[in-house]
Amino acid sequence: MNTQDYIALSILLPLVGTILIWMSGPRPNQREIVTIVTAILTFLCVLQVLPPVLAGENPTLVLTEILPGLPLAFVVEPLGMMFALIASFLWIVTSFYAIGYMRGHHEPNQTRFYMCFAIAIASAIAIAFSGNMLTLFIAYEVLTLSTYPLVTHNQNEEAKRAGRTYLGILLSTSIGLLLVGILWTWFAAGTLDFTKGGILRGKVDDGLVIVMLFLYMYGIGKAALMPIHRWLPAAMVAPTPVSALLHAVAVVKAGVFTVLKVIIYIFGADFLQETGASIWLMYVAGATVLLASLVAITKDNLKARLAYSTVSQLSYVVLAGALATSFSLVGGAMHIAMHAFGKITLFFCAGAIMVATHKTEISQMRGLGWRMPFTFAAFLIGALSVIGLPPLGGSWSKWYIALGAADAHQLIFIAVLMISSLLNIAYLIPVFARGFFGPQEEEEAQLTAHQTHGQANTTNRLEGSKARISEAPIFCVVPLWVTAIGCVALFFYADRLY
Amino acid sequence: MLMSHLPALVIIIPLVCAPLCVLLRGKDWAFGVAVLATWASFVCSILLTLQVSELGTISYAMGGWEPPYGIELRIDALNAYILLIVSGIGSVVVPYARNSMLLEYIESRAYLFYSAYLLCLCGLMGVAVTGDAFNLFVFLEISSLSSYVLIALGSDRRALTAAYQYLVMGTIGATFIVIAVGLLYQATGTLNMADIAKRLPEAGYGNRTVIAAFAFLAIGAGLKIAIFPLHQWLPNAYTYAPNVVSAFLAATATKVSVYILLRFVFSVFGVDFSFNSLPSAIPFLVLAVIAMFIPSIVACFQMNVKRVLAYSSVGQIGYMMLGVSLVSVAGLTASILHLFNHALMKGALFLVLGAVFYRIGSCRIDRMAGLAKQMPWTMAAFVGGGLSLVGVPLTAGFISKWYLILAALEKGWWYIAVLIVVTSLIAVIYVWRVFEAAYFRDPPADLCNVVEAPLSLLLPAWILVLANFYFGLETSISVGLAERAAQALMGGG
């Protein structure tokens, strides 16, 4: 089997898995096994594509031509490889978590849930491997549509409204702005292939480059730039595994991945720097970073807080892209990975807390740390990574973005990064602190009542959640350390990009 | 030997089978004859398309009488495309008709339905095949009269009024067309379309007769196409007709009328006269843009889903007219491509609605609440068709929008491109309403025991929905033919 087959398999396997999951609907255990097996196999296939990419090749797979001159094409390069690895790996982890959560919560419609998950992952990998903007656009839309049933899973009024916001914003931006940008690019440059150095140099007037960049950046709604970020907090109504997947793995990462890919391979980083077309983007991204962090501080609902934190963190990547220097781009790419692992940990913790104690507001979580030590320890590790403290991965990505800002002579953004780190501390550490240092007075009474209510039940679920969460820390601490060390390997990007 | 008579066969088969249906009174016999006739026409259309691809324009003298005195049947890429659309949709719709019409007509009169249907099919195909202007009018009237009958068969009482309204407006339209043909005859002395095209320059493009002919033709065709504001008949006709008929007409009648416009404006009058001597591009453009917007917005407020689709059709026709007003190969390609894709989309959606009606007896949004749980396959088909209507990638609708926007960009009219995109977003809204009702609300109290639609209704609907996705991926046929047709039209064929 050559690399092309593996590329095809990575995308096809989750789709085949979808059908198998559907057929296993009536038998939950079989269905979960299908999910896990598909996830593992997909990850292995994606791994098979890694060696050629590390060696410097760009494995290519070209399928049918949809429109003359525009085939469905897949070309793997380092950035895409990384994203695909993250997506497929974290699918495995999320699947385990989802099983525990969905069963613990007795959620309905689980088959539909796992099916849509699989399709979403397939489209995320397709986005990662896409070789031209049309393929990416197609996969991007499939991702939006397949995650809609996940967001509206509960099918109540709240979910319906959230679904409207979600689909409304994502579809209007993608059809209204991104598609126009893509067609304009096709018209001006005659090609949509991702090419090093970009395809727009010389084809578009300087003033218009800014407009085009605007179309792309606001067209990529999944990157959640303000003010089109509203879908992200709205999507919080989804069950937590969906939030974990959406906000750490598939949807938002697809958004910022697309941002980077467009900046590097459609516009060309040098071209952007020369024309100065991305300066407005730096400021918008920087503003989003700070504003979202400020909003996050005000939120009592843990998931809402994490959602706004995600909005802020995504703009790190957009900022990195806008700075368009080799350091910042490396930092941005790294941040995709670091934030993925960090955020997914945080969301897993939030979900575990909800399953075990039904608490969603931070003010209610006093003293919880003593009852769920593993969860809160994992939360701390994830938080430190997001804040950007060594020796965790997040520190490297922030460092590189800051270096990039210095390189581009935009020193104000170093200040932005530092202030935002402080804000991150302000909204993340209190959660952890409250878990261990808060008084446990009236909470205790309620907790004991809760416990005596169904002694075995509660302790089992606690055990269950702890058992589930004991997976997450192991999966998260190790990768965080691995990526911290692995960022040396990430130096490959700098060479590849230019 | 048979192959050389294909152009005539395509019309003759349904024409002969129509009275045959009347003679064979039994419902099943009539149904069988109708199915066989339609499928035979479809096969002939495919063969004709292959012939045209190899040989170029085919000319066939009816009865051996040479043109320009005899009636000539003239088939080029555009005709072949229209034939494919009409007979293709017809073939999918006919098996569906059997069960769907059970609710809507008296079984002992079934044969009348089938014979009217075959006459309609024959008329539409005849319009697409003929090369003679008056013959075109004759076939147009055959199809129109039989479609009035078909619409009047609807179970709702308002079907009669709708049919009458369509009759009045359609007859005015057809009369205008025949006046145009008469004026052209007066100016050139011939009725053969290719001949008229040759002789018009001699008559002089400033000739009042010719200009008047153009005007009459534009309005007449416009009435039949349902260009805004001549669209008044369409919403009622589509809503109250039997569902099979809505599906069939929505996918074919307006397409054939667009063909008439294209054929006359481009082939007979010629690009030079139509767009350079007369400033026709501007009214077409303005009306097209208005048509894209207003009906789409109106569609968002309708309670009956068939009405939503009807107004949506008026909007989609706006897209086709937009392509025409661009007066370029790219614009025409987009228009002609959208003829095909829209036929697939609307055909699929109306068939789905027919299945819904079959089970719950209504197409109102509030009655369709919660239907997704009880009729999952049906509503899934609706979602598929809806995605194509919006223009999501991987569907045929996306391809149409892509070409249309590109054609607009080619002319440098980027604001038109923006308008096209905005109207797509409006389409999201009206498709969404139905989707939300079906998937998110609870069913009304008296409709809790609905079962899935029967296979005979589901299968044709799904065939069309899957065709949407197929032609969203594999576009060489649909786009290739459209391009050839557009080039022939612009080149002055």
CSV table of C-alpha atoms in Angstrom, one decimal, chain B residues 76-261:
chain,number,residue,atom,x,y,z
B,76,ASP,CA,-28.2,20.8,-31.8
B,77,ALA,CA,-26.6,20.6,-28.4
B,78,LEU,CA,-29.1,22.9,-26.8
B,79,ASN,CA,-32.2,20.9,-28.1
B,80,ALA,CA,-30.6,17.6,-27.1
B,81,TYR,CA,-30.0,19.0,-23.6
B,82,ILE,CA,-33.6,20.1,-23.2
B,83,LEU,CA,-34.9,16.8,-24.5
B,84,LEU,CA,-32.8,15.0,-22.0
B,85,ILE,CA,-34.1,17.1,-19.2
B,86,VAL,CA,-37.8,16.8,-20.1
B,87,SER,CA,-37.8,13.1,-20.9
B,88,GLY,CA,-35.5,12.3,-18.0
B,89,ILE,CA,-37.7,14.0,-15.4
B,90,GLY,CA,-40.7,12.5,-17.1
B,91,SER,CA,-39.3,9.0,-16.8
B,92,VAL,CA,-38.6,9.4,-13.1
B,93,VAL,CA,-42.0,11.0,-12.4
B,94,VAL,CA,-44.2,8.6,-14.3
B,95,PRO,CA,-43.7,5.5,-12.0
B,96,TYR,CA,-44.3,7.9,-9.1
B,97,ALA,CA,-47.6,9.0,-10.5
B,98,ARG,CA,-49.3,5.8,-10.0
B,99,ASN,CA,-49.5,5.9,-6.3
B,100,SER,CA,-49.3,9.6,-5.8
B,101,MET,CA,-52.4,10.2,-7.9
B,102,LEU,CA,-54.4,7.7,-6.0
B,103,LEU,CA,-55.4,10.4,-3.6
B,104,GLU,CA,-56.1,13.0,-6.2
B,105,TYR,CA,-58.2,11.6,-9.0
B,106,ILE,CA,-61.0,9.2,-9.5
B,107,GLU,CA,-59.6,5.8,-10.4
B,108,SER,CA,-62.0,5.2,-13.2
B,109,ARG,CA,-60.7,8.3,-14.9
B,110,ALA,CA,-57.0,7.5,-14.5
B,111,TYR,CA,-56.5,7.0,-18.2
B,112,LEU,CA,-57.4,10.6,-18.8
B,113,PHE,CA,-54.6,11.7,-16.6
B,114,TYR,CA,-52.1,9.6,-18.4
B,115,SER,CA,-53.1,10.7,-21.8
B,116,ALA,CA,-53.0,14.3,-20.8
B,117,TYR,CA,-49.6,13.7,-19.4
B,118,LEU,CA,-48.4,12.1,-22.5
B,119,LEU,CA,-49.7,14.9,-24.6
B,120,CYS,CA,-47.9,17.4,-22.4
B,121,LEU,CA,-44.7,15.4,-22.7
B,122,CYS,CA,-45.1,15.3,-26.5
B,123,GLY,CA,-45.8,19.0,-26.7
B,124,LEU,CA,-42.7,19.9,-24.6
B,125,MET,CA,-40.5,17.6,-26.5
B,126,GLY,CA,-41.9,18.9,-29.8
B,127,VAL,CA,-41.0,22.5,-28.8
B,128,ALA,CA,-37.5,21.3,-28.1
B,129,VAL,CA,-37.1,19.5,-31.4
B,130,THR,CA,-38.7,21.6,-34.0
B,131,GLY,CA,-36.9,24.0,-36.3
B,132,ASP,CA,-40.0,25.7,-37.6
B,133,ALA,CA,-41.4,28.7,-35.8
B,134,PHE,CA,-45.1,28.1,-36.3
B,135,ASN,CA,-44.6,24.4,-35.4
B,136,LEU,CA,-43.1,25.6,-32.2
B,137,PHE,CA,-46.2,27.5,-31.4
B,138,VAL,CA,-48.4,24.5,-32.2
B,139,PHE,CA,-46.4,22.2,-29.9
B,140,LEU,CA,-46.3,24.9,-27.2
B,141,GLU,CA,-50.0,25.1,-27.3
B,142,ILE,CA,-50.3,21.3,-27.1
B,143,SER,CA,-48.2,21.2,-24.0
B,144,SER,CA,-49.9,24.2,-22.5
B,145,LEU,CA,-53.4,23.0,-23.0
B,146,SER,CA,-52.6,19.6,-21.6
B,147,SER,CA,-50.9,21.2,-18.6
B,148,TYR,CA,-54.0,23.3,-17.8
B,149,VAL,CA,-55.9,20.0,-17.7
B,150,LEU,CA,-53.3,18.4,-15.5
B,151,ILE,CA,-53.2,21.2,-13.1
B,152,ALA,CA,-57.0,21.3,-12.8
B,153,LEU,CA,-56.9,17.7,-11.6
B,154,GLY,CA,-55.7,18.8,-8.3
B,155,SER,CA,-57.7,17.8,-5.3
B,156,ASP,CA,-58.0,21.3,-3.9
B,157,ARG,CA,-60.8,23.3,-5.2
B,158,ARG,CA,-58.5,26.2,-5.9
B,159,ALA,CA,-56.8,24.0,-8.6
B,160,LEU,CA,-59.6,25.0,-11.0
B,161,THR,CA,-59.0,28.7,-10.4
B,162,ALA,CA,-55.3,28.2,-10.6
B,163,ALA,CA,-55.6,26.3,-13.9
B,164,TYR,CA,-57.9,29.0,-15.2
B,165,GLN,CA,-55.4,31.7,-14.3
B,166,TYR,CA,-52.6,29.8,-15.9
B,167,LEU,CA,-54.8,29.3,-19.0
B,168,VAL,CA,-55.5,33.0,-19.4
B,169,MET,CA,-51.9,34.1,-18.8
B,170,GLY,CA,-50.4,31.2,-20.8
B,171,THR,CA,-52.7,31.8,-23.7
B,172,ILE,CA,-51.8,35.5,-23.8
B,173,GLY,CA,-48.2,34.4,-23.7
B,174,ALA,CA,-48.6,31.9,-26.5
B,175,THR,CA,-50.6,34.4,-28.6
B,176,PHE,CA,-47.9,36.9,-28.2
B,177,ILE,CA,-45.5,34.3,-29.5
B,178,VAL,CA,-47.6,33.5,-32.5
B,179,ILE,CA,-48.0,37.2,-33.2
B,180,ALA,CA,-44.2,37.5,-33.2
B,181,VAL,CA,-44.0,34.5,-35.5
B,182,GLY,CA,-46.5,36.2,-37.8
B,183,LEU,CA,-44.6,39.4,-37.8
B,184,LEU,CA,-41.4,37.6,-38.6
B,185,TYR,CA,-43.2,35.8,-41.5
B,186,GLN,CA,-44.3,39.1,-42.7
B,187,ALA,CA,-40.8,40.5,-42.6
B,188,THR,CA,-39.0,37.5,-44.1
B,189,GLY,CA,-41.5,35.3,-45.9
B,190,THR,CA,-40.5,32.1,-44.2
B,191,LEU,CA,-41.4,30.1,-41.1
B,192,ASN,CA,-38.3,28.0,-40.8
B,193,MET,CA,-36.1,29.3,-38.0
B,194,ALA,CA,-32.8,28.9,-39.6
B,195,ASP,CA,-34.2,30.5,-42.7
B,196,ILE,CA,-35.6,33.5,-40.8
B,197,ALA,CA,-32.2,33.9,-39.2
B,198,LYS,CA,-30.6,34.1,-42.7
B,199,ARG,CA,-33.2,36.5,-44.1
B,200,LEU,CA,-33.5,38.9,-41.2
B,201,PRO,CA,-30.4,40.9,-42.0
B,202,GLU,CA,-32.0,41.6,-45.5
B,203,ALA,CA,-35.2,42.7,-43.9
B,204,GLY,CA,-33.1,45.2,-41.9
B,205,TYR,CA,-32.6,45.3,-38.2
B,206,GLY,CA,-34.2,48.7,-38.0
B,207,ASN,CA,-37.4,47.4,-39.5
B,208,ARG,CA,-40.3,48.1,-37.2
B,209,THR,CA,-41.9,44.8,-37.9
B,210,VAL,CA,-38.8,43.0,-36.7
B,211,ILE,CA,-38.5,45.1,-33.5
B,212,ALA,CA,-42.1,44.6,-32.8
B,213,ALA,CA,-41.7,40.8,-33.3
B,214,PHE,CA,-38.8,40.8,-30.8
B,215,ALA,CA,-40.9,42.7,-28.3
B,216,PHE,CA,-43.9,40.4,-28.6
B,217,LEU,CA,-41.6,37.4,-28.4
B,218,ALA,CA,-39.9,38.6,-25.3
B,219,ILE,CA,-43.1,39.3,-23.4
B,220,GLY,CA,-44.8,36.1,-24.6
B,221,ALA,CA,-41.9,33.9,-23.7
B,222,GLY,CA,-41.5,35.9,-20.5
B,223,LEU,CA,-45.1,35.1,-19.5
B,224,LYS,CA,-44.5,31.4,-20.1
B,225,ILE,CA,-41.1,31.5,-18.2
B,226,ALA,CA,-42.7,33.4,-15.3
B,227,ILE,CA,-40.2,36.1,-15.3
B,228,PHE,CA,-41.0,38.6,-12.5
B,229,PRO,CA,-43.5,40.4,-12.8
B,230,LEU,CA,-45.2,38.1,-15.2
B,231,HIS,CA,-45.0,35.2,-12.8
B,232,GLN,CA,-48.4,35.5,-11.2
B,233,TRP,CA,-49.7,32.2,-12.4
B,234,LEU,CA,-46.9,30.1,-11.1
B,235,PRO,CA,-47.3,30.0,-7.4
B,236,ASN,CA,-51.0,29.0,-7.6
B,237,ALA,CA,-50.5,26.6,-10.4
B,238,TYR,CA,-47.6,24.8,-8.6
B,239,THR,CA,-49.3,24.8,-5.2
B,240,TYR,CA,-52.7,23.4,-6.2
B,241,ALA,CA,-51.8,21.0,-8.9
B,242,PRO,CA,-51.5,17.4,-8.1
B,243,ASN,CA,-48.0,16.7,-6.7
B,244,VAL,CA,-46.8,14.7,-9.6
B,245,VAL,CA,-47.9,17.5,-11.9
B,246,SER,CA,-46.1,20.1,-9.8
B,247,ALA,CA,-42.9,18.1,-10.0
B,248,PHE,CA,-43.2,17.5,-13.7
B,249,LEU,CA,-44.1,21.0,-14.6
B,250,ALA,CA,-41.7,22.7,-12.2
B,251,ALA,CA,-38.9,20.7,-13.8
B,252,THR,CA,-39.9,21.0,-17.4
B,253,ALA,CA,-42.4,23.6,-18.5
B,254,THR,CA,-40.5,26.8,-17.6
B,255,LYS,CA,-37.3,25.2,-18.9
B,256,VAL,CA,-38.8,24.7,-22.3
B,257,SER,CA,-40.0,28.2,-22.3
B,258,VAL,CA,-36.5,29.5,-21.5
B,259,TYR,CA,-35.4,27.4,-24.4
B,260,ILE,CA,-37.9,29.2,-26.6
B,261,LEU,CA,-36.5,32.5,-25.5
